[in-house]
Each structure stands twice: as structure tokens, then as C-alpha cells.
């Protein structure tokens, strides 16, 4: 049993419970000496509007983050539901993660912006914070862009999912009204 010595909480149970929180999937990318590097990251969140800052967490055992942190910047690519293969590919070690991956150099630093990503945030690292078996990385956003169409790739209970939008309340109310009107007309 993998139990935290400090809290007595079972690590497997901890991961399982936290898996109930749905998260989006990102790929962190940078160019080092002209070569692209990247890794999948699902622990990403907004921090501040002024100045514009976001953060992500990476495991201490990552072999890619020590390379990424040497770049003068990086891009956080928010994946579209159609990019599950990129999430899986960039999560692997020891393979050519970039084979067949199409990207364009970002305007803020030339780092890879993945084609088809829902959003891209071009950033510079502001601070790193020790966070147990992870590192919390605070970054300042230098440039950002987003597509208006598309569906996010999500991770929930250890599996990929996609979002399905809820109908706005006005649409629901109108549909209920039309159903009631139709029922009234049938009863006349």
C-alpha cells in the first residue's frame, strides 16, 4: 500500500478521488537550439488577470521539464477533442514526440504553437514553487490566441472525454413553453 507518511492517506485513493475533478489537457512546448520539445500537462489553471499569469504543475520525475525550463519561453497549447493522439504522444518518453506533428512558431518567441489547438498561451516562467512530488510553475502570459470553434479534450476518472454544451436557459424555457402550448392545443 502506497501511503503518505505525513498524512496516512492512501496514494491510490487520493489519485482516484482527485480523478473526479475534470480537467483540460495541455501540451507544453518550446524550442531549444532550434529543436522542438514538449510534454503533456493536465494540471493547468489561471492565476491572475493583472498581470496576466497562469500556472501548471509537473512531476519531479519528468525528463522533459528540465529541458523545457532552459528555454527563454514556452507555449501552453490547450488541446482540442480531436487531438487525443497529441496528448498520448507527448506523454510518452523515449519516442519522437514530434513525428507528424504540425506547428507554427509563436510570435512572442518562436516556440511551437500546435496546429489545431483550441488556445495557445505564449509565456515566460516567473517562478517555481516546491510542491511535494511536483513543481508548481507560475508563468507570465506574453501573447495568447484562441479558436472560436472546437471542443476541449478533457480528462475525467482516468479517461478522455469531451464536453457537450448545455442549452441556455432561454432555449430550455422556450422549449418547455412550446411543449405546453402543443399539449394545450391537443386538448382543445
N, CA, C and O atoms as a DFTB+ gen file, in Angstrom:
752 C
 N C O
     1  1       0.843      -1.176       0.000
     2  2       0.000       0.000       0.000
     3  2       0.889       1.241       0.000
     4  3       1.804       1.363       0.815
     5  1       0.605       2.169      -0.936
     6  2       1.356       3.409      -1.064
     7  2       0.667       4.474      -0.205
     8  3      -0.335       5.056      -0.618
     9  1       1.209       4.726       0.992
    10  2       0.586       5.642       1.946
    11  2       1.530       6.796       2.240
    12  3       2.727       6.594       2.449
    13  1       0.983       8.012       2.255
    14  2       1.774       9.166       2.623
    15  2       2.177       9.048       4.086
    16  3       1.329       8.848       4.956
    17  1       3.480       9.173       4.355
    18  2       3.953       9.079       5.726
    19  2       3.471      10.242       6.582
    20  3       3.309      10.099       7.794
    21  1       3.241      11.396       5.952
    22  2       2.829      12.574       6.702
    23  2       1.350      12.548       7.074
    24  3       0.986      13.010       8.155
    25  1       0.493      12.020       6.207
    26  2      -0.952      12.116       6.450
    27  2      -1.629      10.777       6.673
    28  3      -2.727      10.729       7.226
    29  1      -1.000       9.694       6.257
    30  2      -1.647       8.391       6.344
    31  2      -2.676       8.166       5.253
    32  3      -3.403       7.174       5.292
    33  1      -2.758       9.075       4.268
    34  2      -3.717       8.940       3.169
    35  2      -3.137       8.019       2.106
    36  3      -2.001       8.204       1.669
    37  1      -3.914       7.032       1.695
    38  2      -3.520       6.102       0.650
    39  2      -3.377       6.854      -0.677
    40  3      -4.315       7.524      -1.109
    41  1      -2.215       6.747      -1.325
    42  2      -1.937       7.483      -2.558
    43  2      -2.878       7.068      -3.692
    44  3      -3.309       7.914      -4.476
    45  1      -3.197       5.790      -3.785
    46  2      -4.101       5.319      -4.845
    47  2      -5.490       5.915      -4.652
    48  3      -6.117       6.352      -5.617
    49  1      -5.972       5.935      -3.420
    50  2      -7.268       6.540      -3.124
    51  2      -7.232       8.038      -3.414
    52  3      -8.186       8.583      -3.970
    53  1      -6.160       8.697      -3.049
    54  2      -6.003      10.132      -3.289
    55  2      -6.139      10.434      -4.783
    56  3      -6.900      11.320      -5.173
    57  1      -5.385       9.683      -5.632
    58  2      -5.455       9.883      -7.083
    59  2      -6.860       9.586      -7.607
    60  3      -7.363      10.297      -8.477
    61  1      -7.488       8.541      -7.080
    62  2      -8.831       8.179      -7.529
    63  2      -9.846       9.272      -7.209
    64  3     -10.663       9.633      -8.057
    65  1      -9.796       9.792      -6.002
    66  2     -10.744      10.840      -5.606
    67  2     -10.516      12.098      -6.445
    68  3     -11.478      12.700      -6.923
    69  1      -9.268      12.499      -6.628
    70  2      -8.986      13.699      -7.409
    71  2      -9.298      13.507      -8.887
    72  3      -9.485      14.483      -9.613
    73  1      -9.356      12.247      -9.342
    74  2      -9.759      11.957     -10.709
    75  2     -11.203      12.328     -10.993
    76  3     -11.623      12.347     -12.150
    77  1     -11.963      12.623      -9.955
    78  2     -13.344      13.044     -10.134
    79  2     -13.450      14.521     -10.531
    80  3     -14.537      15.015     -10.828
    81  1     -12.330      15.204     -10.533
    82  2     -12.300      16.590     -10.992
    83  2     -11.867      16.577     -12.450
    84  3     -10.754      16.161     -12.770
    85  1     -12.742      17.030     -13.325
    86  2     -12.462      17.055     -14.754
    87  2     -11.447      18.157     -15.057
    88  3     -11.546      19.263     -14.528
    89  1     -10.481      17.848     -15.906
    90  2      -9.501      18.865     -16.290
    91  2      -9.271      18.834     -17.788
    92  3      -9.453      17.809     -18.445
    93  1      -8.869      19.973     -18.309
    94  2      -8.481      20.053     -19.706
    95  2      -7.071      19.518     -19.869
    96  3      -6.354      19.316     -18.889
    97  1      -6.684      19.292     -21.108
    98  2      -5.352      18.760     -21.404
    99  2      -4.573      19.806     -22.198
   100  3      -5.082      20.394     -23.152
   101  1      -3.337      20.019     -21.782
   102  2      -2.454      20.935     -22.499
   103  2      -1.181      20.199     -22.907
   104  3      -0.837      19.153     -22.357
   105  1      -0.498      20.777     -23.883
   106  2       0.850      20.335     -24.230
   107  2       1.746      21.556     -24.113
   108  3       1.511      22.581     -24.752
   109  1       2.782      21.431     -23.283
   110  2       3.764      22.494     -23.098
   111  2       4.846      22.317     -24.150
   112  3       5.374      21.216     -24.308
   113  1       5.188      23.383     -24.876
   114  2       6.171      23.277     -25.946
   115  2       7.182      24.419     -25.886
   116  3       6.890      25.509     -25.394
   117  1       8.365      24.140     -26.396
   118  2       9.410      25.160     -26.531
   119  2      10.396      24.685     -27.592
   120  3      10.401      23.514     -27.971
   121  1      11.220      25.595     -28.060
   122  2      12.332      25.247     -28.955
   123  2      13.624      25.506     -28.208
   124  3      13.819      26.568     -27.616
   125  1      14.503      24.516     -28.245
   126  2      15.822      24.639     -27.619
   127  2      16.846      24.334     -28.710
   128  3      16.850      23.246     -29.288
   129  1      17.699      25.294     -28.979
   130  2      18.709      25.137     -30.039
   131  2      18.072      24.708     -31.351
   132  3      18.621      23.877     -32.073
   133  1      16.897      25.282     -31.658
   134  2      16.217      25.010     -32.920
   135  2      15.413      23.723     -32.958
   136  3      14.778      23.427     -33.970
   137  1      15.426      22.951     -31.874
   138  2      14.681      21.691     -31.839
   139  2      13.482      21.820     -30.907
   140  3      13.610      22.325     -29.792
   141  1      12.300      21.358     -31.369
   142  2      11.124      21.439     -30.509
   143  2      11.145      20.358     -29.425
   144  3      11.577      19.228     -29.657
   145  1      10.667      20.735     -28.238
   146  2      10.483      19.786     -27.136
   147  2       9.074      20.018     -26.590
   148  3       8.522      21.111     -26.721
   149  1       8.502      18.988     -25.982
   150  2       7.154      19.158     -25.465
   151  2       6.754      18.046     -24.517
   152  3       7.373      16.983     -24.475
   153  1       5.699      18.316     -23.755
   154  2       5.169      17.340     -22.808
   155  2       3.698      17.629     -22.535
   156  3       3.254      18.776     -22.590
   157  1       2.956      16.574     -22.242
   158  2       1.552      16.706     -21.868
   159  2       1.454      17.176     -20.421
   160  3       2.250      16.780     -19.569
   161  1       0.466      18.025     -20.158
   162  2       0.241      18.525     -18.798
   163  2      -1.256      18.742     -18.608
   164  3      -1.880      19.470     -19.380
   165  1      -1.836      18.116     -17.586
   166  2      -3.261      18.332     -17.333
   167  2      -3.522      19.226     -16.129
   168  3      -4.663      19.612     -15.877
   169  1      -2.480      19.555     -15.388
   170  2      -2.647      20.407     -14.223
   171  2      -2.293      21.840     -14.604
   172  3      -1.150      22.272     -14.453
   173  1      -3.284      22.566     -15.098
   174  2      -3.108      23.915     -15.632
   175  2      -4.267      24.773     -15.152
   176  3      -5.406      24.308     -15.131
   177  1      -3.997      26.027     -14.763
   178  2      -5.067      26.890     -14.284
   179  2      -4.667      28.362     -14.364
   180  3      -3.486      28.704     -14.430
   181  1      -5.691      29.226     -14.357
   182  2      -5.432      30.667     -14.381
   183  2      -5.067      31.136     -12.976
   184  3      -5.495      30.548     -11.982
   185  1      -4.272      32.200     -12.907
   186  2      -3.819      32.734     -11.623
   187  2      -4.203      34.198     -11.477
   188  3      -4.778      34.582     -10.458
   189  1      -3.895      35.026     -12.476
   190  2      -4.068      36.468     -12.341
   191  2      -4.390      37.090     -13.692
   192  3      -3.890      36.655     -14.730
   193  1      -5.235      38.119     -13.658
   194  2      -5.527      38.879     -14.869
   195  2      -4.533      40.028     -15.011
   196  3      -4.123      40.371     -16.120
   197  1      -4.149      40.621     -13.873
   198  2      -3.235      41.753     -13.913
   199  2      -2.123      41.571     -12.888
   200  3      -2.353      41.825     -11.706
   201  1      -0.935      41.147     -13.285
   202  2      -0.527      40.840     -14.646
   203  2      -1.106      39.495     -15.094
   204  3      -1.465      38.668     -14.256
   205  1      -1.200      39.273     -16.400
   206  2      -1.745      38.008     -16.876
   207  2      -0.798      36.848     -16.547
   208  3       0.314      36.758     -17.068
   209  1      -1.276      35.967     -15.665
   210  2      -0.466      34.820     -15.235
   211  2      -1.320      33.564     -15.181
   212  3      -2.506      33.609     -14.855
   213  1      -0.690      32.443     -15.509
   214  2      -1.288      31.124     -15.355
   215  2      -0.249      30.250     -14.662
   216  3       0.882      30.674     -14.427
   217  1      -0.652      29.022     -14.338
   218  2       0.282      28.113     -13.681
   219  2       0.007      26.689     -14.134
   220  3      -1.075      26.373     -14.629
   221  1       0.996      25.849     -13.955
   222  2       0.851      24.421     -14.210
   223  2       1.750      23.684     -13.234
   224  3       2.672      24.257     -12.655
   225  1       1.462      22.402     -13.066
   226  2       2.279      21.561     -12.194
   227  2       2.889      20.442     -13.018
   228  3       2.239      19.881     -13.900
   229  1       4.141      20.122     -12.725
   230  2       4.810      18.997     -13.383
   231  2       5.445      18.115     -12.312
   232  3       5.912      18.597     -11.280
   233  1       5.449      16.825     -12.582
   234  2       6.053      15.883     -11.657
   235  2       7.563      16.037     -11.622
   236  3       8.194      16.326     -12.639
   237  1       8.130      15.842     -10.450
   238  2       9.587      15.942     -10.309
   239  2      10.324      14.918     -11.154
   240  3      11.483      15.123     -11.517
   241  1       9.653      13.815     -11.469
   242  2      10.285      12.765     -12.261
   243  2      10.290      13.022     -13.754
   244  3      10.809      12.207     -14.517
   245  1       9.718      14.146     -14.192
   246  2       9.658      14.459     -15.620
   247  2      11.065      14.591     -16.195
   248  3      11.926      15.252     -15.614
   249  1      11.284      13.956     -17.337
   250  2      12.569      14.110     -18.017
   251  2      12.528      15.280     -19.004
   252  3      13.576      15.755     -19.443
   253  1      11.328      15.744     -19.354
   254  2      11.197      16.826     -20.335
   255  2      11.226      18.208     -19.696
   256  3      11.812      19.130     -20.262
   257  1      10.605      18.373     -18.528
   258  2      10.537      19.711     -17.945
   259  2      11.915      20.316     -17.673
   260  3      12.092      21.510     -17.915
   261  1      12.900      19.556     -17.184
   262  2      14.220      20.183     -17.004
   263  2      14.782      20.781     -18.295
   264  3      15.534      21.755     -18.252
   265  1      14.420      20.204     -19.435
   266  2      14.850      20.753     -20.727
   267  2      14.001      21.981     -21.061
   268  3      14.534      23.015     -21.461
   269  1      12.683      21.866     -20.897
   270  2      11.779      22.987     -21.200
   271  2      12.140      24.244     -20.416
   272  3      12.098      25.350     -20.955
   273  1      12.495      24.075     -19.147
   274  2      12.746      25.246     -18.299
   275  2      13.995      26.027     -18.728
   276  3      14.189      27.159     -18.285
   277  1      14.840      25.443     -19.578
   278  2      16.032      26.169     -20.040
   279  2      15.726      27.123     -21.193
   280  3      16.558      27.958     -21.547
   281  1      14.529      26.998     -21.779
   282  2      14.165      27.877     -22.903
   283  2      13.853      29.279     -22.391
   284  3      13.606      29.481     -21.202
   285  1      13.869      30.235     -23.306
   286  2      13.547      31.613     -22.931
   287  2      12.043      31.852     -22.869
   288  3      11.608      32.979     -22.633
   289  1      11.257      30.824     -23.074
   290  2       9.806      30.908     -23.015
   291  2       9.215      29.553     -23.359
   292  3       9.942      28.597     -23.629
   293  1       7.904      29.477     -23.346
   294  2       7.231      28.236     -23.722
   295  2       5.805      28.561     -24.127
   296  3       5.314      29.663     -23.884
   297  1       5.144      27.588     -24.750
   298  2       3.752      27.751     -25.160
   299  2       2.922      26.696     -24.448
   300  3       3.296      25.524     -24.401
   301  1       1.803      27.117     -23.899
   302  2       0.822      26.195     -23.339
   303  2      -0.261      26.055     -24.391
   304  3      -1.026      26.988     -24.635
   305  1      -0.326      24.874     -25.020
   306  2      -1.298      24.591     -26.067
   307  2      -2.480      23.846     -25.449
   308  3      -2.303      22.747     -24.924
   309  1      -3.683      24.424     -25.501
   310  2      -4.882      23.793     -24.975
   311  2      -5.442      22.905     -26.083
   312  3      -5.793      23.389     -27.159
   313  1      -5.524      21.586     -25.807
   314  2      -5.880      20.645     -26.859
   315  2      -7.371      20.581     -27.162
   316  3      -8.219      20.696     -26.277
   317  1      -7.655      20.396     -28.434
   318  2      -8.996      20.152     -28.945
   319  2      -9.312      18.663     -28.765
   320  3      -8.400      17.840     -28.683
   321  1     -10.587      18.323     -28.706
   322  2     -11.004      16.925     -28.540
   323  2     -10.453      16.018     -29.642
   324  3     -10.277      14.817     -29.434
   325  1     -10.184      16.591     -30.803
   326  2      -9.638      15.811     -31.922
   327  2      -8.132      15.561     -31.784
   328  3      -7.534      14.924     -32.651
   329  1      -7.520      16.050     -30.715
   330  2      -6.069      15.941     -30.553
   331  2      -5.669      14.964     -29.446
   332  3      -4.619      15.121     -28.823
   333  1      -6.498      13.970     -29.212
   334  2      -6.188      12.953     -28.198
   335  2      -4.825      12.314     -28.482
   336  3      -4.055      12.042     -27.561
   337  1      -4.538      12.079     -29.756
   338  2      -3.260      11.460     -30.132
   339  2      -2.063      12.307     -29.697
   340  3      -1.009      11.768     -29.359
   341  1      -2.227      13.637     -29.705
   342  2      -1.135      14.504     -29.255
   343  2      -0.937      14.386     -27.750
   344  3       0.195      14.361     -27.268
   345  1      -2.035      14.316     -27.011
   346  2      -1.931      14.133     -25.565
   347  2      -1.170      12.854     -25.246
   348  3      -0.252      12.858     -24.426
   349  1      -1.552      11.767     -25.892
   350  2      -0.893      10.479     -25.653
   351  2       0.563      10.507     -26.117
   352  3       1.446      10.006     -25.421
   353  1       0.811      11.084     -27.277
   354  2       2.165      11.123     -27.827
   355  2       3.136      11.937     -27.000
   356  3       4.279      11.531     -26.795
   357  1       2.680      13.093     -26.520
   358  2       3.565      13.951     -25.735
   359  2       3.701      13.480     -24.289
   360  3       4.527      14.006     -23.544
   361  1       2.902      12.498     -23.888
   362  2       3.017      11.934     -22.536
   363  2       4.071      10.832     -22.473
   364  3       4.482      10.429     -21.385
   365  1       4.506      10.345     -23.624
   366  2       5.479       9.239     -23.667
   367  2       6.910       9.747     -23.581
   368  3       7.223      10.867     -23.985
   369  1       7.763       8.892     -23.044
   370  2       9.200       9.168     -23.015
   371  2       9.893       8.258     -24.016
   372  3       9.405       7.170     -24.323
   373  1      11.019       8.705     -24.513
   374  2      11.853       7.857     -25.349
   375  2      11.364       7.661     -26.766
   376  3      11.845       6.763     -27.457
   377  1      10.419       8.478     -27.226
   378  2       9.941       8.378     -28.601
   379  2      10.089       9.733     -29.273
   380  3      10.319      10.745     -28.610
   381  1       9.956       9.746     -30.591
   382  2       9.963      11.013     -31.319
   383  2       8.566      11.607     -31.199
   384  3       7.675      11.274     -31.980
   385  1       8.379      12.473     -30.235
   386  2       7.073      13.061     -29.965
   387  2       6.593      13.960     -31.101
   388  3       5.396      14.226     -31.215
   389  1       7.506      14.425     -31.931
   390  2       7.172      15.422     -32.949
   391  2       6.895      14.838     -34.330
   392  3       6.554      15.582     -35.250
   393  1       7.032      13.539     -34.495
   394  2       6.800      12.947     -35.817
   395  2       5.345      13.158     -36.232
   396  3       4.421      12.739     -35.535
   397  1       5.158      13.809     -37.369
   398  2       3.827      14.074     -37.903
   399  2       3.083      15.219     -37.244
   400  3       1.943      15.502     -37.612
   401  1       3.702      15.885     -36.277
   402  2       3.035      16.997     -35.572
   403  2       3.270      18.284     -36.350
   404  3       4.406      18.649     -36.652
   405  1       2.173      18.962     -36.669
   406  2       2.275      20.221     -37.392
   407  2       2.175      21.383     -36.413
   408  3       1.324      21.403     -35.524
   409  1       3.068      22.350     -36.599
   410  2       3.094      23.507     -35.712
   411  2       3.675      24.707     -36.429
   412  3       4.329      24.588     -37.465
   413  1       3.421      25.857     -35.853
   414  2       3.955      27.120     -36.362
   415  2       4.714      27.794     -35.229
   416  3       4.338      27.644     -34.066
   417  1       5.773      28.532     -35.541
   418  2       6.468      29.261     -34.478
   419  2       5.597      30.395     -33.936
   420  3       5.012      31.161     -34.702
   421  1       5.520      30.491     -32.618
   422  2       4.748      31.550     -31.988
   423  2       5.377      32.907     -32.231
   424  3       6.581      33.010     -32.469
   425  1       4.566      33.938     -32.171
   426  2       5.041      35.299     -32.441
   427  2       5.848      35.893     -31.299
   428  3       6.669      36.783     -31.520
   429  1       5.625      35.409     -30.069
   430  2       6.305      36.009     -28.918
   431  2       7.714      35.463     -28.692
   432  3       8.508      36.093     -27.992
   433  1       8.037      34.313     -29.265
   434  2       9.369      33.768     -29.017
   435  2       9.765      32.663     -29.967
   436  3      10.848      32.091     -29.845
   437  1       8.892      32.357     -30.916
   438  2       9.212      31.315     -31.894
   439  2       8.985      29.905     -31.402
   440  3       9.351      28.950     -32.087
   441  1       8.386      29.745     -30.224
   442  2       8.148      28.414     -29.675
   443  2       6.908      27.787     -30.324
   444  3       6.023      28.513     -30.775
   445  1       6.830      26.454     -30.378
   446  2       5.784      25.774     -31.150
   447  2       4.351      26.012     -30.655
   448  3       4.007      25.747     -29.503
   449  1       3.539      26.521     -31.578
   450  2       2.094      26.597     -31.396
   451  2       1.523      25.465     -32.240
   452  3       1.661      25.469     -33.463
   453  1       0.884      24.496     -31.590
   454  2       0.385      23.312     -32.293
   455  2      -0.812      23.659     -33.165
   456  3      -1.758      24.300     -32.708
   457  1      -0.766      23.231     -34.427
   458  2      -1.895      23.439     -35.322
   459  2      -3.123      22.726     -34.761
   460  3      -3.040      21.576     -34.330
   461  1      -4.252      23.412     -34.770
   462  2      -5.497      22.816     -34.310
   463  2      -5.770      22.962     -32.832
   464  3      -6.849      22.590     -32.371
   465  1      -4.824      23.493     -32.072
   466  2      -5.063      23.680     -30.633
   467  2      -6.207      24.676     -30.438
   468  3      -6.366      25.609     -31.224
   469  1      -6.999      24.470     -29.386
   470  2      -8.092      25.409     -29.092
   471  2      -7.560      26.773     -28.699
   472  3      -8.134      27.799     -29.064
   473  1      -6.462      26.787     -27.953
   474  2      -5.872      28.036     -27.497
   475  2      -4.374      27.840     -27.339
   476  3      -3.892      26.723     -27.153
   477  1      -3.653      28.943     -27.417
   478  2      -2.209      28.914     -27.207
   479  2      -1.821      30.136     -26.379
   480  3      -2.191      31.266     -26.699
   481  1      -1.071      29.887     -25.314
   482  2      -0.588      30.961     -24.443
   483  2       0.933      30.950     -24.493
   484  3       1.570      29.992     -24.055
   485  1       1.506      32.013     -25.026
   486  2       2.956      32.129     -25.102
   487  2       3.424      32.814     -23.820
   488  3       2.986      33.918     -23.494
   489  1       4.323      32.138     -23.099
   490  2       4.643      32.542     -21.728
   491  2       6.137      32.548     -21.440
   492  3       6.947      32.012     -22.198
   493  1       6.471      33.174     -20.317
   494  2       7.804      33.051     -19.735
   495  2       7.636      32.636     -18.278
   496  3       6.689      33.042     -17.604
   497  1       8.571      31.821     -17.809
   498  2       8.499      31.340     -16.429
   499  2       8.824      32.482     -15.473
   500  3       9.845      33.156     -15.609
   501  1       7.927      32.687     -14.493
   502  2       8.114      33.736     -13.489
   503  2       8.659      33.166     -12.182
   504  3       9.482      33.797     -11.519
   505  1       8.195      31.970     -11.814
   506  2       8.629      31.376     -10.549
   507  2       8.302      29.891     -10.525
   508  3       7.385      29.425     -11.202
   509  1       9.068      29.168      -9.735
   510  2       8.798      27.754      -9.486
   511  2       8.694      27.574      -7.977
   512  3       9.476      28.137      -7.210
   513  1       7.708      26.776      -7.569
   514  2       7.454      26.563      -6.145
   515  2       7.505      25.065      -5.859
   516  3       6.896      24.266      -6.572
   517  1       8.234      24.694      -4.812
   518  2       8.291      23.304      -4.381
   519  2       6.895      22.888      -3.944
   520  3       6.286      23.552      -3.105
   521  1       6.379      21.797      -4.503
   522  2       5.029      21.335      -4.176
   523  2       5.038      19.814      -4.016
   524  3       4.405      19.102      -4.795
   525  1       5.751      19.325      -3.014
   526  2       5.810      17.887      -2.759
   527  2       6.504      17.148      -3.880
   528  3       7.655      17.441      -4.205
   529  1       5.805      16.181      -4.479
   530  2       6.414      15.421      -5.569
   531  2       6.235      16.112      -6.924
   532  3       6.532      15.533      -7.969
   533  1       5.747      17.352      -6.894
   534  2       5.570      18.154      -8.103
   535  2       6.242      19.516      -7.935
   536  3       6.676      19.893      -6.847
   537  1       6.309      20.233      -9.047
   538  2       6.786      21.613      -9.069
   539  2       5.646      22.460      -9.605
   540  3       5.125      22.178     -10.684
   541  1       5.249      23.494      -8.872
   542  2       4.243      24.446      -9.327
   543  2       4.984      25.532     -10.083
   544  3       5.880      26.179      -9.541
   545  1       4.606      25.730     -11.339
   546  2       5.299      26.689     -12.199
   547  2       4.355      27.837     -12.526
   548  3       3.315      27.635     -13.153
   549  1       4.724      29.043     -12.099
   550  2       3.963      30.253     -12.410
   551  2       4.577      30.891     -13.645
   552  3       5.791      31.078     -13.719
   553  1       3.731      31.225     -14.613
   554  2       4.235      31.829     -15.843
   555  2       3.464      33.097     -16.170
   556  3       2.276      33.220     -15.871
   557  1       4.168      34.038     -16.793
   558  2       3.548      35.275     -17.265
   559  2       3.192      35.100     -18.729
   560  3       4.010      34.646     -19.529
   561  1       1.970      35.462     -19.071
   562  2       1.485      35.326     -20.447
   563  2       1.928      36.547     -21.242
   564  3       1.661      37.684     -20.853
   565  1       2.603      36.302     -22.357
   566  2       3.108      37.372     -23.230
   567  2       2.189      37.598     -24.427
   568  3       2.034      38.720     -24.910
   569  1       1.585      36.509     -24.892
   570  2       0.684      36.569     -26.049
   571  2      -0.258      35.390     -25.946
   572  3       0.119      34.331     -25.444
   573  1      -1.489      35.567     -26.420
   574  2      -2.427      34.456     -26.399
   575  2      -3.386      34.545     -27.571
   576  3      -3.643      35.621     -28.111
   577  1      -3.911      33.384     -27.950
   578  2      -4.864      33.308     -29.055
   579  2      -5.773      32.110     -28.809
   580  3      -5.424      31.185     -28.076
   581  1      -6.947      32.146     -29.439
   582  2      -7.899      31.041     -29.286
   583  2      -8.764      30.944     -30.533
   584  3      -9.021      31.939     -31.210
   585  1      -9.207      29.724     -30.822
   586  2     -10.163      29.481     -31.906
   587  2     -11.571      29.608     -31.329
   588  3     -11.794      29.281     -30.164
   589  1     -12.500      30.070     -32.116
   590  2     -13.884      30.196     -31.659
   591  2     -14.646      28.880     -31.768
   592  3     -15.608      28.662     -31.032
   593  1     -14.230      28.003     -32.671
   594  2     -14.892      26.708     -32.813
   595  2     -14.022      25.625     -32.191
   596  3     -12.832      25.829     -31.949
   597  1     -14.626      24.481     -31.937
   598  2     -13.884      23.357     -31.368
   599  2     -14.437      22.958     -30.011
   600  3     -15.238      23.669     -29.403
   601  1     -13.988      21.810     -29.562
   602  2     -14.421      21.237     -28.288
   603  2     -13.189      20.824     -27.506
   604  3     -12.277      20.231     -28.081
   605  1     -13.131      21.117     -26.214
   606  2     -11.916      20.781     -25.455
   607  2     -11.764      19.281     -25.216
   608  3     -12.748      18.553     -25.085
   609  1     -10.523      18.842     -25.163
   610  2     -10.194      17.481     -24.734
   611  2     -10.128      17.508     -23.218
   612  3      -9.409      18.318     -22.632
   613  1     -10.881      16.619     -22.587
   614  2     -10.965      16.592     -21.128
   615  2     -10.468      15.255     -20.590
   616  3     -10.436      14.253     -21.305
   617  1     -10.085      15.259     -19.327
   618  2      -9.654      14.045     -18.641
   619  2     -10.456      13.927     -17.353
   620  3     -10.467      14.843     -16.531
   621  1     -11.138      12.774     -17.183
   622  2     -12.024      12.565     -16.050
   623  2     -12.010      11.090     -15.678
   624  3     -12.234      10.229     -16.528
   625  1     -11.749      10.799     -14.413
   626  2     -11.696       9.428     -13.909
   627  2     -10.797       8.522     -14.748
   628  3     -11.132       7.371     -15.032
   629  1      -9.658       9.069     -15.132
   630  2      -8.651       8.283     -15.830
   631  2      -8.918       8.028     -17.297
   632  3      -8.263       7.181     -17.905
   633  1      -9.881       8.752     -17.887
   634  2     -10.201       8.561     -19.301
   635  2     -10.415       9.907     -19.990
   636  3     -10.736      10.911     -19.353
   637  1     -10.228       9.898     -21.308
   638  2     -10.506      11.088     -22.101
   639  2     -12.010      11.251     -22.278
   640  3     -12.752      10.274     -22.379
   641  1     -12.442      12.512     -22.313
   642  2     -13.843      12.850     -22.548
   643  2     -13.893      14.124     -23.375
   644  3     -12.876      14.787     -23.579
   645  1     -15.078      14.454     -23.845
   646  2     -15.305      15.741     -24.495
   647  2     -16.479      16.414     -23.802
   648  3     -17.258      15.769     -23.101
   649  1     -16.591      17.699     -24.007
   650  2     -17.674      18.464     -23.388
   651  2     -18.871      18.508     -24.323
   652  3     -18.719      18.544     -25.544
   653  1     -20.045      18.504     -23.746
   654  2     -21.251      18.765     -24.529
   655  2     -21.945      19.949     -23.869
   656  3     -22.280      19.904     -22.685
   657  1     -22.155      21.002     -24.641
   658  2     -22.695      22.222     -24.042
   659  2     -24.134      22.053     -23.570
   660  3     -24.933      21.334     -24.170
   661  1     -24.432      22.739     -22.475
   662  2     -25.806      22.801     -22.003
   663  2     -26.543      23.849     -22.812
   664  3     -25.961      24.848     -23.234
   665  1     -27.821      23.615     -23.023
   666  2     -28.616      24.623     -23.718
   667  2     -28.806      25.806     -22.779
   668  3     -29.002      25.621     -21.578
   669  1     -28.749      27.014     -23.318
   670  2     -29.010      28.181     -22.475
   671  2     -30.424      28.106     -21.894
   672  3     -31.316      27.500     -22.489
   673  1     -30.614      28.712     -20.755
   674  2     -31.908      28.676     -20.067
   675  2     -33.034      29.218     -20.939
   676  3     -34.159      28.725     -20.858
   677  1     -32.762      30.208     -21.759
   678  2     -33.794      30.766     -22.628
   679  2     -34.300      29.693     -23.586
   680  3     -35.505      29.570     -23.809
   681  1     -33.369      28.910     -24.156
   682  2     -33.769      27.833     -25.065
   683  2     -34.589      26.787     -24.334
   684  3     -35.584      26.297     -24.868
   685  1     -34.191      26.442     -23.132
   686  2     -34.940      25.454     -22.354
   687  2     -36.334      25.958     -22.020
   688  3     -37.306      25.211     -22.133
   689  1     -36.440      27.211     -21.610
   690  2     -37.740      27.791     -21.277
   691  2     -38.639      27.833     -22.506
   692  3     -39.828      27.525     -22.423
   693  1     -38.066      28.216     -23.650
   694  2     -38.853      28.269     -24.886
   695  2     -39.333      26.873     -25.273
   696  3     -40.477      26.706     -25.695
   697  1     -38.469      25.873     -25.132
   698  2     -38.856      24.505     -25.469
   699  2     -39.975      24.019     -24.557
   700  3     -40.906      23.361     -25.021
   701  1     -39.898      24.335     -23.265
   702  2     -40.959      23.954     -22.319
   703  2     -42.263      24.649     -22.673
   704  3     -43.329      24.034     -22.643
   705  1     -42.179      25.932     -23.009
   706  2     -43.371      26.689     -23.379
   707  2     -44.024      26.081     -24.617
   708  3     -45.243      25.912     -24.654
   709  1     -43.222      25.751     -25.632
   710  2     -43.762      25.164     -26.866
   711  2     -44.390      23.798     -26.591
   712  3     -45.421      23.461     -27.174
   713  1     -43.779      23.015     -25.713
   714  2     -44.351      21.712     -25.346
   715  2     -45.706      21.906     -24.666
   716  3     -46.659      21.190     -24.973
   717  1     -45.801      22.866     -23.747
   718  2     -47.062      23.123     -23.056
   719  2     -48.117      23.648     -24.015
   720  3     -49.284      23.265     -23.927
   721  1     -47.712      24.533     -24.939
   722  2     -48.638      25.063     -25.928
   723  2     -49.171      23.948     -26.817
   724  3     -50.366      23.905     -27.108
   725  1     -48.307      23.058     -27.243
   726  2     -48.713      21.929     -28.076
   727  2     -49.692      21.033     -27.326
   728  3     -50.665      20.551     -27.906
   729  1     -49.437      20.810     -26.047
   730  2     -50.318      19.980     -25.233
   731  2     -51.692      20.637     -25.080
   732  3     -52.717      19.959     -25.147
   733  1     -51.711      21.946     -24.876
   734  2     -52.979      22.680     -24.779
   735  2     -53.774      22.577     -26.063
   736  3     -54.987      22.373     -26.034
   737  1     -53.083      22.721     -27.208
   738  2     -53.763      22.666     -28.500
   739  2     -54.342      21.268     -28.737
   740  3     -55.414      21.129     -29.326
   741  1     -53.640      20.247     -28.285
   742  2     -54.150      18.877     -28.456
   743  2     -55.391      18.640     -27.609
   744  3     -56.262      17.860     -27.993
   745  1     -55.481      19.304     -26.460
   746  2     -56.616      19.135     -25.555
   747  2     -57.827      19.978     -25.908
   748  3     -58.880      19.828     -25.289
   749  1     -57.702      20.854     -26.883
   750  2     -58.830      21.702     -27.288
   751  2     -59.805      20.960     -28.153
   752  3     -60.809      21.530     -28.579
